[in-house]
Short mmCIF file of N, CA and C and ligand atoms in Angstrom, two decimals:
data_model
loop_
_atom_site.label_atom_id
_atom_site.label_comp_id
_atom_site.label_asym_id
_atom_site.label_seq_id
_atom_site.Cartn_x
_atom_site.Cartn_y
_atom_site.Cartn_z
N UNK A 1 -6.38 -13.33 -6.42
CA UNK A 1 -5.20 -12.78 -7.31
C UNK A 1 -4.80 -11.15 -7.01
N UNK A 2 -3.33 -11.11 -7.12
CA UNK A 2 -2.55 -10.18 -6.61
C UNK A 2 -2.09 -9.84 -8.21
N UNK A 3 -1.07 -8.69 -7.86
CA UNK A 3 0.30 -7.81 -8.95
C UNK A 3 1.36 -8.24 -8.34
N UNK A 4 2.11 -8.76 -9.13
CA UNK A 4 3.64 -8.62 -8.54
C UNK A 4 4.19 -7.79 -9.77
N UNK A 5 4.77 -6.72 -8.86
CA UNK A 5 5.92 -5.95 -9.65
C UNK A 5 7.11 -6.06 -9.12
N UNK A 6 8.34 -6.02 -10.49
CA UNK A 6 9.44 -6.64 -10.43
C UNK A 6 10.19 -5.84 -11.76
N UNK A 7 11.42 -5.29 -11.02
CA UNK A 7 12.57 -5.01 -12.08
C UNK A 7 13.85 -5.58 -12.43
N UNK A 8 13.93 -5.77 -13.44
CA UNK A 8 15.65 -6.38 -13.89
C UNK A 8 15.81 -5.19 -15.00
N UNK A 9 17.68 -5.71 -15.06
CA UNK A 9 18.29 -4.85 -16.37
C UNK A 9 16.97 -5.05 -17.73
N UNK A 10 17.31 -3.95 -17.94
CA UNK A 10 16.78 -3.87 -19.71
C UNK A 10 17.28 -4.85 -20.84
N UNK A 11 18.52 -5.35 -20.76
CA UNK A 11 19.29 -6.28 -21.13
C UNK A 11 18.67 -7.67 -21.34
N UNK A 12 18.39 -8.21 -19.89
CA UNK A 12 18.12 -9.39 -19.70
C UNK A 12 16.28 -9.72 -20.49
N UNK A 13 15.44 -8.43 -21.07
CA UNK A 13 14.29 -9.10 -21.32
C UNK A 13 14.73 -9.13 -22.94
N UNK A 14 15.83 -8.78 -23.47
CA UNK A 14 15.89 -9.23 -24.65
C UNK A 14 15.82 -10.57 -25.31
N UNK A 15 14.89 -10.78 -25.79
CA UNK A 15 14.84 -12.15 -26.30
C UNK A 15 14.68 -13.15 -25.22
N UNK A 16 14.36 -13.00 -24.10
CA UNK A 16 14.42 -14.03 -22.89
C UNK A 16 13.38 -14.91 -22.81
N UNK A 17 13.58 -16.25 -22.99
CA UNK A 17 13.14 -16.82 -22.74
C UNK A 17 11.91 -17.13 -21.57
N UNK A 18 12.91 -17.34 -20.45
CA UNK A 18 12.49 -17.04 -19.02
C UNK A 18 12.44 -16.01 -18.42
N UNK A 19 12.15 -15.70 -17.19
CA UNK A 19 12.70 -14.60 -16.36
C UNK A 19 13.40 -15.62 -14.94
N UNK A 20 12.71 -16.39 -14.64
CA UNK A 20 13.25 -17.25 -13.54
C UNK A 20 14.64 -17.80 -13.27
N UNK A 21 14.70 -16.91 -12.07
CA UNK A 21 16.34 -17.30 -11.61
C UNK A 21 16.82 -15.96 -12.11
N UNK A 22 16.45 -15.07 -12.46
CA UNK A 22 17.25 -13.93 -13.01
C UNK A 22 18.05 -13.17 -11.51
N UNK A 23 19.50 -13.24 -11.43
CA UNK A 23 20.09 -12.76 -9.94
C UNK A 23 19.74 -11.47 -9.96
N UNK A 24 19.79 -10.38 -10.76
CA UNK A 24 19.73 -9.09 -10.56
C UNK A 24 18.18 -8.63 -10.94
N UNK A 25 17.06 -9.23 -9.79
CA UNK A 25 15.67 -9.05 -9.70
C UNK A 25 15.58 -8.12 -8.54
N UNK A 26 14.76 -7.00 -8.82
CA UNK A 26 14.33 -5.98 -7.81
C UNK A 26 12.81 -5.88 -7.67
N UNK A 27 12.48 -6.07 -6.33
CA UNK A 27 11.16 -6.40 -5.88
C UNK A 27 10.64 -5.34 -4.35
N UNK A 28 9.52 -4.92 -4.68
CA UNK A 28 9.18 -4.29 -3.45
C UNK A 28 9.30 -5.38 -1.91
N UNK A 29 9.85 -4.64 -1.20
CA UNK A 29 9.80 -5.29 0.11
C UNK A 29 8.16 -5.54 0.89
N UNK A 30 8.56 -6.82 1.93
CA UNK A 30 7.26 -7.12 2.32
C UNK A 30 6.40 -7.85 1.37
N UNK A 31 6.06 -8.85 2.44
CA UNK A 31 5.10 -10.08 2.38
C UNK A 31 3.90 -9.92 1.60
N UNK A 32 3.26 -8.56 2.08
CA UNK A 32 1.86 -8.10 1.69
C UNK A 32 1.71 -7.52 0.10
N UNK A 33 2.98 -7.08 -0.16
CA UNK A 33 2.51 -6.21 -1.35
C UNK A 33 1.95 -6.38 -2.90
N UNK A 34 1.84 -7.98 -3.16
CA UNK A 34 1.59 -8.61 -3.90
C UNK A 34 -0.02 -8.47 -3.98
N UNK A 35 -0.42 -9.15 -2.40
CA UNK A 35 -2.09 -9.18 -2.66
C UNK A 35 -2.97 -7.56 -2.39
N UNK A 36 -1.87 -6.75 -1.97
CA UNK A 36 -2.58 -5.18 -1.72
C UNK A 36 -2.19 -4.34 -2.65
N UNK A 37 -1.21 -4.91 -3.68
CA UNK A 37 -0.82 -3.84 -4.76
C UNK A 37 -1.98 -2.90 -5.56
N UNK A 38 -3.35 -3.88 -6.16
CA UNK A 38 -4.10 -3.07 -6.59
C UNK A 38 -5.21 -1.83 -5.77
N UNK A 39 -5.32 -2.40 -4.54
CA UNK A 39 -5.71 -1.62 -3.84
C UNK A 39 -4.51 -0.23 -3.75
N UNK A 40 -3.63 -0.46 -3.24
CA UNK A 40 -2.84 0.38 -3.14
C UNK A 40 -2.63 1.51 -3.96
N UNK A 41 -2.85 1.20 -5.58
CA UNK A 41 -2.80 1.99 -6.42
C UNK A 41 -3.91 2.81 -6.63
N UNK A 42 -5.20 2.39 -5.96
CA UNK A 42 -6.35 2.96 -6.08
C UNK A 42 -6.19 4.81 -5.99
N UNK A 43 -6.78 5.23 -7.09
CA UNK A 43 -6.47 6.84 -6.64
C UNK A 43 -5.28 7.33 -7.17
N UNK A 44 -4.22 6.45 -7.72
CA UNK A 44 -3.11 6.80 -8.53
C UNK A 44 -3.19 7.02 -10.05
N UNK A 45 -2.50 7.59 -10.63
CA UNK A 45 -2.57 8.18 -12.30
C UNK A 45 -1.06 7.38 -12.46
N UNK A 46 -1.02 6.81 -13.74
CA UNK A 46 -0.13 7.03 -14.78
C UNK A 46 -0.19 7.61 -16.10
N UNK A 47 0.47 8.32 -16.34
CA UNK A 47 0.56 9.49 -17.62
C UNK A 47 -0.92 9.94 -17.28
N UNK A 48 -2.16 9.49 -18.74
CA UNK A 48 -2.88 9.67 -18.68
C UNK A 48 -4.10 8.93 -18.05
N UNK A 49 -3.74 7.63 -17.49
CA UNK A 49 -4.54 6.83 -17.31
C UNK A 49 -4.70 6.53 -15.64
N UNK A 50 -5.69 5.97 -15.12
CA UNK A 50 -5.90 5.32 -13.94
C UNK A 50 -4.74 4.09 -13.78
N UNK A 51 -3.64 3.96 -12.57
CA UNK A 51 -2.89 3.04 -12.45
C UNK A 51 -3.18 1.37 -12.35
N UNK A 52 -4.49 1.44 -12.00
CA UNK A 52 -5.26 0.21 -12.04
C UNK A 52 -5.77 -0.49 -13.31
N UNK A 53 -6.21 0.96 -14.15
CA UNK A 53 -6.82 0.24 -15.67
C UNK A 53 -5.61 -0.20 -16.59
N UNK A 54 -4.45 0.72 -16.27
CA UNK A 54 -3.20 0.53 -16.95
C UNK A 54 -3.00 -1.34 -16.63
N UNK A 55 -2.85 -1.56 -15.22
CA UNK A 55 -2.32 -3.31 -14.66
C UNK A 55 -3.16 -3.78 -15.62
N UNK A 56 -4.58 -3.27 -15.86
CA UNK A 56 -5.48 -4.47 -16.17
C UNK A 56 -5.53 -4.43 -17.63
N UNK A 57 -5.65 -3.59 -18.15
CA UNK A 57 -5.35 -3.56 -19.67
C UNK A 57 -3.93 -4.04 -20.19
N UNK A 58 -3.18 -3.57 -19.89
CA UNK A 58 -1.49 -4.75 -19.59
C UNK A 58 -1.20 -6.13 -19.55
N UNK A 59 -2.70 -6.72 -18.74
CA UNK A 59 -2.58 -8.02 -18.03
C UNK A 59 -3.72 -8.88 -18.70
N UNK A 60 -4.45 -8.04 -19.62
CA UNK A 60 -5.90 -9.15 -19.88
C UNK A 60 -5.36 -9.65 -21.03
N UNK A 61 -6.73 -10.99 -20.86
CA UNK A 61 -6.57 -12.00 -21.36
C UNK A 61 -6.36 -11.81 -22.88
N UNK A 62 -6.81 -10.91 -23.71
CA UNK A 62 -7.01 -10.97 -25.00
C UNK A 62 -5.96 -9.88 -25.72
N UNK A 63 -5.30 -9.24 -25.13
CA UNK A 63 -3.55 -8.80 -25.31
C UNK A 63 -2.60 -9.37 -24.52
N UNK A 64 -2.41 -10.66 -24.84
CA UNK A 64 -1.59 -11.56 -24.07
C UNK A 64 -0.25 -10.56 -23.83
N UNK A 65 0.24 -10.77 -22.85
CA UNK A 65 1.66 -10.07 -22.52
C UNK A 65 2.79 -10.76 -22.67
N UNK A 66 3.55 -9.88 -23.55
CA UNK A 66 4.60 -10.48 -24.36
C UNK A 66 5.88 -11.07 -23.16
N UNK A 67 5.95 -10.66 -22.52
CA UNK A 67 7.31 -11.21 -21.55
C UNK A 67 7.08 -12.50 -20.80
N UNK A 68 7.86 -13.60 -20.54
CA UNK A 68 7.70 -14.31 -19.56
C UNK A 68 8.04 -14.30 -18.46
N UNK A 69 7.19 -15.64 -17.76
CA UNK A 69 6.67 -15.27 -16.34
C UNK A 69 8.07 -15.20 -15.53
N UNK A 70 8.00 -14.39 -14.36
CA UNK A 70 9.25 -14.42 -13.35
C UNK A 70 9.19 -15.61 -12.27
N UNK A 71 8.38 -16.34 -12.19
CA UNK A 71 8.61 -17.30 -11.23
C UNK A 71 7.20 -18.35 -10.99
N UNK A 72 6.94 -19.23 -10.54
CA UNK A 72 5.94 -20.06 -10.30
C UNK A 72 4.60 -19.35 -9.56
N UNK A 73 3.97 -19.53 -9.88
CA UNK A 73 2.45 -19.16 -9.60
C UNK A 73 2.09 -17.55 -10.04
N UNK A 74 3.07 -17.28 -11.10
CA UNK A 74 3.04 -16.19 -11.75
C UNK A 74 2.39 -16.16 -13.16
N UNK A 75 1.96 -14.86 -13.65
CA UNK A 75 1.50 -15.08 -14.91
C UNK A 75 2.59 -14.52 -16.01
N UNK A 76 2.40 -14.64 -17.20
CA UNK A 76 3.59 -13.86 -18.30
C UNK A 76 3.17 -12.33 -17.95
N UNK A 77 4.66 -11.75 -18.26
CA UNK A 77 4.71 -10.51 -17.51
C UNK A 77 4.67 -9.28 -18.79
N UNK A 78 3.94 -8.03 -18.40
CA UNK A 78 4.36 -6.81 -19.34
C UNK A 78 4.89 -5.71 -18.89
N UNK A 79 5.81 -4.99 -19.78
CA UNK A 79 6.22 -3.70 -19.15
C UNK A 79 5.20 -2.77 -18.59
N UNK A 80 5.46 -2.13 -17.11
CA UNK A 80 4.60 -0.99 -16.65
C UNK A 80 5.34 0.12 -16.98
N UNK A 81 6.29 0.40 -17.05
CA UNK A 81 6.91 1.82 -16.93
C UNK A 81 8.48 1.42 -17.83
N UNK A 82 9.01 2.11 -18.48
CA UNK A 82 10.01 2.18 -19.03
C UNK A 82 11.08 3.20 -19.19
N UNK A 83 12.12 3.58 -18.34
CA UNK A 83 13.19 4.49 -18.61
C UNK A 83 13.56 4.57 -19.68
N UNK A 84 14.35 5.67 -20.15
CA UNK A 84 14.09 6.80 -19.46
C UNK A 84 12.59 7.69 -19.48
N UNK A 85 11.92 7.46 -20.54
CA UNK A 85 10.69 7.95 -20.87
C UNK A 85 9.43 8.27 -19.95
N UNK A 86 9.60 6.82 -19.17
CA UNK A 86 8.53 6.95 -18.12
C UNK A 86 8.60 7.17 -16.79
N UNK A 87 9.88 7.56 -16.67
CA UNK A 87 11.18 8.13 -15.65
C UNK A 87 9.93 9.54 -14.71
N UNK A 88 9.38 10.27 -15.45
CA UNK A 88 8.78 11.45 -14.74
C UNK A 88 7.45 10.82 -14.19
N UNK A 89 6.66 10.12 -14.65
CA UNK A 89 5.22 9.65 -14.40
C UNK A 89 5.48 8.53 -13.74
N UNK A 90 6.61 7.83 -13.39
CA UNK A 90 6.54 6.86 -12.28
C UNK A 90 6.95 7.54 -11.10
N UNK A 91 7.77 8.25 -10.94
CA UNK A 91 8.24 8.94 -9.76
C UNK A 91 6.85 10.11 -9.39
N UNK A 92 6.00 10.54 -10.30
CA UNK A 92 4.80 11.07 -9.94
C UNK A 92 4.30 10.15 -8.87
N UNK A 93 3.73 9.16 -9.81
CA UNK A 93 2.92 7.88 -8.97
C UNK A 93 3.82 7.62 -8.02
N UNK A 94 5.10 7.43 -7.37
CA UNK A 94 5.54 7.24 -6.12
C UNK A 94 5.00 8.16 -4.96
N UNK A 95 5.25 9.62 -5.31
CA UNK A 95 4.71 10.62 -4.66
C UNK A 95 3.10 10.49 -4.19
N UNK A 96 2.17 10.07 -5.25
CA UNK A 96 1.08 9.76 -5.18
C UNK A 96 0.66 8.97 -3.98
N UNK A 97 1.30 8.03 -4.11
CA UNK A 97 1.58 6.95 -3.30
C UNK A 97 1.41 7.05 -1.49
N UNK A 98 2.73 7.74 -1.65
CA UNK A 98 3.01 8.23 -0.40
C UNK A 98 2.06 9.34 0.25
N UNK A 99 1.46 10.23 -0.51
CA UNK A 99 0.40 11.07 -0.49
C UNK A 99 -0.98 10.23 0.42
N UNK A 100 -1.23 9.37 -0.38
CA UNK A 100 -2.62 8.56 -0.35
C UNK A 100 -2.38 7.75 0.96
N UNK A 101 -0.85 7.38 1.22
CA UNK A 101 -0.61 6.80 2.73
C UNK A 101 -0.76 7.72 3.81
N UNK A 102 -0.47 8.95 3.49
CA UNK A 102 -0.57 9.91 4.64
C UNK A 102 -1.95 10.60 4.88
N UNK A 103 -2.71 10.22 3.98
CA UNK A 103 -4.26 10.71 4.05
C UNK A 103 -5.08 9.71 4.41
N UNK A 104 -4.94 8.37 4.36
CA UNK A 104 -5.13 7.58 4.95
C UNK A 104 -4.78 7.00 6.03
N UNK A 105 -4.00 7.63 6.80
CA UNK A 105 -3.01 7.06 7.90
C UNK A 105 -3.64 6.53 9.29
N UNK A 106 -5.11 6.98 9.36
CA UNK A 106 -6.08 6.65 10.54
C UNK A 106 -6.25 7.63 11.20
N UNK A 107 -7.15 7.62 11.56
CA UNK A 107 -7.95 8.70 12.82
C UNK A 107 -7.54 8.70 14.14
N UNK A 108 -7.13 9.54 14.87
CA UNK A 108 -6.22 8.85 15.65
C UNK A 108 -7.67 9.05 16.98
N UNK A 109 -7.09 8.43 18.18
CA UNK A 109 -8.38 7.76 19.41
C UNK A 109 -7.95 8.08 20.52
N UNK A 110 -8.24 8.89 21.63
CA UNK A 110 -7.55 9.19 22.71
C UNK A 110 -8.09 7.61 23.43
N UNK A 111 -7.48 6.55 24.91
CA UNK A 111 -7.82 5.96 25.22
C UNK A 111 -7.90 6.02 27.03
N UNK A 112 -8.88 4.89 27.14
CA UNK A 112 -9.26 5.60 28.64
C UNK A 112 -9.53 4.09 28.99
N UNK A 113 -8.92 3.88 30.64
CA UNK A 113 -9.41 1.88 31.22
C UNK A 113 -10.42 2.57 32.15
N UNK A 114 -11.32 1.53 32.21
CA UNK A 114 -11.91 1.51 33.29
C UNK A 114 -10.98 1.24 34.56
N UNK A 115 -11.17 2.19 35.74
CA UNK A 115 -10.46 1.42 36.62
C UNK A 115 -10.38 0.49 37.96
N UNK A 116 -11.98 -0.18 37.76
CA UNK A 116 -11.97 -1.43 38.34
C UNK A 116 -12.19 -2.37 37.30
N UNK A 117 -12.47 -2.40 36.27
CA UNK A 117 -12.47 -3.70 35.48
C UNK A 117 -11.50 -3.59 34.18
N UNK A 118 -10.80 -2.64 33.78
CA UNK A 118 -9.87 -2.41 32.97
C UNK A 118 -10.80 -2.33 31.39
N UNK A 119 -11.73 -2.58 31.19
CA UNK A 119 -12.69 -2.01 30.04
C UNK A 119 -11.72 -1.21 29.33
N UNK A 120 -11.27 -1.11 28.20
CA UNK A 120 -10.98 -0.21 27.23
C UNK A 120 -12.23 0.50 26.76
N UNK A 121 -11.65 2.01 26.70
CA UNK A 121 -13.00 2.88 26.07
C UNK A 121 -11.77 3.86 24.83
N UNK A 122 -11.95 3.71 23.64
CA UNK A 122 -11.20 4.76 22.53
C UNK A 122 -12.37 5.64 21.76
N UNK A 123 -11.80 6.74 22.09
CA UNK A 123 -12.71 7.91 21.26
C UNK A 123 -11.91 8.89 20.06
N UNK A 124 -12.65 8.96 19.04
CA UNK A 124 -11.68 9.53 18.31
C UNK A 124 -11.41 10.84 18.84
N UNK A 125 -10.14 11.61 18.61
CA UNK A 125 -9.39 12.87 19.02
C UNK A 125 -10.70 13.94 18.92
N UNK A 126 -11.52 14.13 17.88
CA UNK A 126 -12.20 14.60 17.25
C UNK A 126 -13.56 14.93 17.94
N UNK A 127 -13.76 13.88 18.53
CA UNK A 127 -14.90 13.82 19.62
C UNK A 127 -15.29 13.77 20.91
N UNK A 128 -13.39 14.07 21.43
CA UNK A 128 -13.52 13.91 22.78
C UNK A 128 -14.05 15.41 23.48
N UNK A 129 -14.79 14.92 24.48
CA UNK A 129 -15.66 16.31 25.42
C UNK A 129 -15.13 15.15 26.69
N UNK A 130 -14.95 16.62 27.96
CA UNK A 130 -14.56 15.87 29.22
C UNK A 130 -16.05 15.66 29.65
N UNK A 131 -16.15 14.34 29.87
CA UNK A 131 -17.36 13.99 30.34
C UNK A 131 -17.15 12.58 30.76
N UNK A 132 -18.17 11.90 31.82
CA UNK A 132 -17.86 10.61 32.60
C UNK A 132 -18.72 10.34 32.18
N UNK A 133 -18.64 8.61 31.69
CA UNK A 133 -19.60 7.72 31.38
C UNK A 133 -19.54 6.77 32.30
N UNK A 134 -20.53 6.18 32.35
CA UNK A 134 -20.88 4.55 32.82
C UNK A 134 -19.78 3.06 32.23
N UNK A 135 -19.18 2.90 33.04
CA UNK A 135 -18.81 1.54 32.40
C UNK A 135 -19.71 0.54 31.86
N UNK A 136 -19.59 -0.04 30.86
CA UNK A 136 -20.61 -0.71 30.51
C UNK A 136 -20.49 -2.36 31.02
N UNK A 137 -19.25 -2.80 31.76
CA UNK A 137 -19.22 -4.08 32.35
C UNK A 137 -19.34 -3.79 33.56
N UNK A 138 -18.90 -3.05 34.08
CA UNK A 138 -18.98 -2.95 35.30
C UNK A 138 -20.28 -1.65 36.55
N UNK A 139 -19.88 -0.71 35.49
CA UNK A 139 -20.81 0.21 36.30
C UNK A 139 -20.11 1.47 36.66
N UNK A 140 -18.83 1.16 37.02
CA UNK A 140 -17.72 2.31 37.59
C UNK A 140 -18.25 3.66 36.54
N UNK A 141 -17.73 4.60 37.31
CA UNK A 141 -17.76 5.76 36.73
C UNK A 141 -16.13 6.20 36.00
N UNK A 142 -16.17 6.44 34.35
CA UNK A 142 -15.09 6.28 33.98
C UNK A 142 -14.75 7.84 33.45
N UNK A 143 -14.13 8.90 33.69
CA UNK A 143 -13.70 10.53 33.20
C UNK A 143 -13.13 10.55 32.26
N UNK A 144 -13.84 11.02 31.11
CA UNK A 144 -12.92 10.66 29.61
C UNK A 144 -12.22 12.28 29.99
N UNK A 145 -11.29 12.42 30.51
CA UNK A 145 -10.90 13.91 30.78
C UNK A 145 -9.23 13.63 30.01
N UNK A 146 -9.23 14.42 28.92
CA UNK A 146 -8.30 14.36 28.30
C UNK A 146 -6.66 14.17 28.68
N UNK A 147 -6.75 14.92 29.81
CA UNK A 147 -5.38 15.00 30.71
C UNK A 147 -4.99 13.49 31.23
N UNK A 148 -6.05 13.10 31.17
CA UNK A 148 -5.94 11.56 32.09
C UNK A 148 -6.00 10.23 31.08
N UNK A 149 -6.12 10.56 30.02
CA UNK A 149 -6.01 9.21 29.04
C UNK A 149 -5.30 8.26 29.71
N UNK A 150 -5.15 7.17 28.83
CA UNK A 150 -3.90 6.27 29.32
C UNK A 150 -3.22 6.30 27.98
N UNK A 151 -3.34 6.90 26.90
CA UNK A 151 -2.48 7.14 25.62
C UNK A 151 -3.45 7.39 24.33
N UNK A 152 -2.97 7.25 23.19
CA UNK A 152 -3.21 7.99 22.08
C UNK A 152 -2.75 6.42 20.98
N UNK A 153 -3.78 6.70 20.15
CA UNK A 153 -3.69 5.16 19.61
C UNK A 153 -4.60 5.39 18.01
N UNK A 154 -3.84 4.52 16.72
CA UNK A 154 -4.63 4.77 15.49
C UNK A 154 -6.09 3.94 15.38
N UNK A 155 -6.87 4.21 14.70
CA UNK A 155 -8.12 3.65 14.87
C UNK A 155 -8.48 2.96 13.27
N UNK A 156 -6.82 2.96 12.56
CA UNK A 156 -6.52 2.25 11.58
C UNK A 156 -7.12 0.80 11.69
N UNK A 157 -7.90 0.35 10.50
CA UNK A 157 -7.80 -1.26 10.47
C UNK A 157 -6.85 -2.06 9.78
N UNK A 158 -6.59 -3.00 10.17
CA UNK A 158 -5.62 -3.86 10.11
C UNK A 158 -4.87 -4.03 8.58
N UNK A 159 -6.29 -4.20 7.06
CA UNK A 159 -6.21 -4.32 6.04
C UNK A 159 -5.42 -2.67 5.83
N UNK A 160 -6.03 -1.49 5.80
CA UNK A 160 -5.87 -0.48 5.44
C UNK A 160 -4.22 -0.17 6.15
N UNK A 161 -3.60 -0.85 6.99
CA UNK A 161 -2.60 -0.87 7.39
C UNK A 161 -1.54 -1.64 6.68
N UNK A 162 -1.97 -2.68 5.88
CA UNK A 162 -1.32 -3.38 4.90
C UNK A 162 -1.16 -2.46 3.97
N UNK A 163 -2.34 -1.73 3.10
CA UNK A 163 -2.37 -1.24 2.38
C UNK A 163 -1.58 -0.11 2.03
N UNK A 164 -1.24 0.51 3.32
CA UNK A 164 -0.32 1.87 3.66
C UNK A 164 1.26 1.53 3.61
N UNK A 165 1.40 0.13 3.65
CA UNK A 165 3.12 -0.67 3.93
C UNK A 165 3.20 -0.93 2.61
N UNK A 166 2.36 -1.06 1.96
CA UNK A 166 2.61 -1.81 0.66
C UNK A 166 2.50 -0.28 -0.50
N UNK A 167 1.96 0.47 -0.08
CA UNK A 167 2.40 2.04 -0.65
C UNK A 167 3.37 2.32 -0.50
N UNK A 168 3.99 2.32 0.49
CA UNK A 168 5.40 3.20 0.80
C UNK A 168 6.69 1.86 -0.23
N UNK A 169 6.27 0.72 0.18
CA UNK A 169 7.00 -0.52 -0.37
C UNK A 169 7.11 -0.37 -1.86
N UNK A 170 5.86 0.20 -2.39
CA UNK A 170 6.16 0.14 -3.95
C UNK A 170 6.61 1.83 -4.04
N UNK A 171 6.49 2.81 -3.47
CA UNK A 171 7.09 3.75 -4.24
C UNK A 171 8.80 4.01 -3.94
N UNK A 172 9.08 3.06 -2.80
CA UNK A 172 10.65 2.84 -2.36
C UNK A 172 10.97 2.03 -3.88
N UNK A 173 10.44 1.15 -4.39
CA UNK A 173 10.81 0.55 -5.62
C UNK A 173 10.42 0.91 -6.53
N UNK A 174 9.78 1.88 -6.72
CA UNK A 174 9.49 2.69 -8.15
C UNK A 174 10.79 3.48 -8.45
N UNK A 175 11.13 3.92 -7.60
CA UNK A 175 12.31 5.15 -7.49
C UNK A 175 13.88 4.48 -7.28
N UNK A 176 13.77 3.49 -6.96
CA UNK A 176 15.28 2.64 -7.24
C UNK A 176 15.13 1.78 -8.10
N UNK A 177 14.15 1.70 -8.69
CA UNK A 177 14.15 1.01 -10.56
C UNK A 177 14.69 2.16 -11.15
N UNK A 178 13.66 3.44 -11.24
CA UNK A 178 14.21 4.63 -12.10
C UNK A 178 15.40 4.91 -11.85
N UNK A 179 16.47 5.06 -10.64
CA UNK A 179 17.57 5.27 -10.44
C UNK A 179 18.52 4.44 -11.05
N UNK A 180 18.00 2.77 -11.33
CA UNK A 180 18.97 2.05 -11.80
C UNK A 180 18.52 2.26 -13.18
N UNK A 181 17.58 2.51 -13.45
CA UNK A 181 17.47 2.73 -15.26
C UNK A 181 16.79 1.70 -15.60
N UNK A 182 15.85 0.69 -14.76
CA UNK A 182 15.38 -0.51 -14.95
C UNK A 182 13.87 -0.57 -15.31
N UNK A 183 13.61 -1.29 -16.54
CA UNK A 183 11.94 -1.30 -16.50
C UNK A 183 11.46 -1.94 -15.48
N UNK A 184 10.22 -1.26 -15.02
CA UNK A 184 9.23 -2.09 -13.98
C UNK A 184 8.19 -2.76 -15.01
N UNK A 185 8.35 -4.39 -14.65
CA UNK A 185 7.40 -4.99 -14.88
C UNK A 185 6.53 -5.62 -14.18
N UNK A 186 5.08 -6.06 -14.97
CA UNK A 186 4.41 -6.62 -13.94
C UNK A 186 3.47 -7.86 -14.31
N UNK A 187 3.23 -8.54 -13.49
CA UNK A 187 2.53 -9.26 -13.82
C UNK A 187 1.24 -10.15 -13.14
N UNK A 188 0.31 -10.92 -13.33
CA UNK A 188 -0.69 -11.58 -12.02
C UNK A 188 0.30 -12.50 -11.13
N UNK A 189 -0.41 -12.96 -9.89
CA UNK A 189 -0.11 -13.76 -9.45
C UNK A 189 -1.04 -14.54 -8.59
N UNK A 190 -0.98 -15.89 -8.18
CA UNK A 190 -1.67 -16.48 -7.07
C UNK A 190 -1.88 -15.73 -5.66
ZN1 ZN B 1 -15.42 -1.38 34.53
#
């Protein structure tokens, strides 16, 4: 299960029977955002509440969300943030999202290749010492000389990379919705 954030002009919500096919619907960009939104919001606060707790409370089954679903595969929706009252809280959350993405952007590693068999060796930058090792595949000596590494790369795992892209996409989306003065809604999605 994921969470789908979207924004529509406030007047669309008054007495709406459906939110399907609303032409002015703004959403975070990117295919992974719905599935990673909850993880992306971990560590973020909205007003005095953890953002994830707010999501769950808004969409819990005992308090049925009051607004229609925005489309197939989505549950009923609830207002997550309403401008202008929630503008400062949402902008602050956008900042938190970008700070988290920066903090978790992954440890950097230097990379070497065995000159005989091409096996790669990646060592976190903080642990790099100028030593020679024996290639575990062919036994050739590989010098871990920082001046001769074949490059630098991030040791970030693919899922965290997705989460960080979702954080940026959500931050851009929250700011854009507030700039337009549109309420931000959320629903569950398959
Ligand atoms: Zn080798």
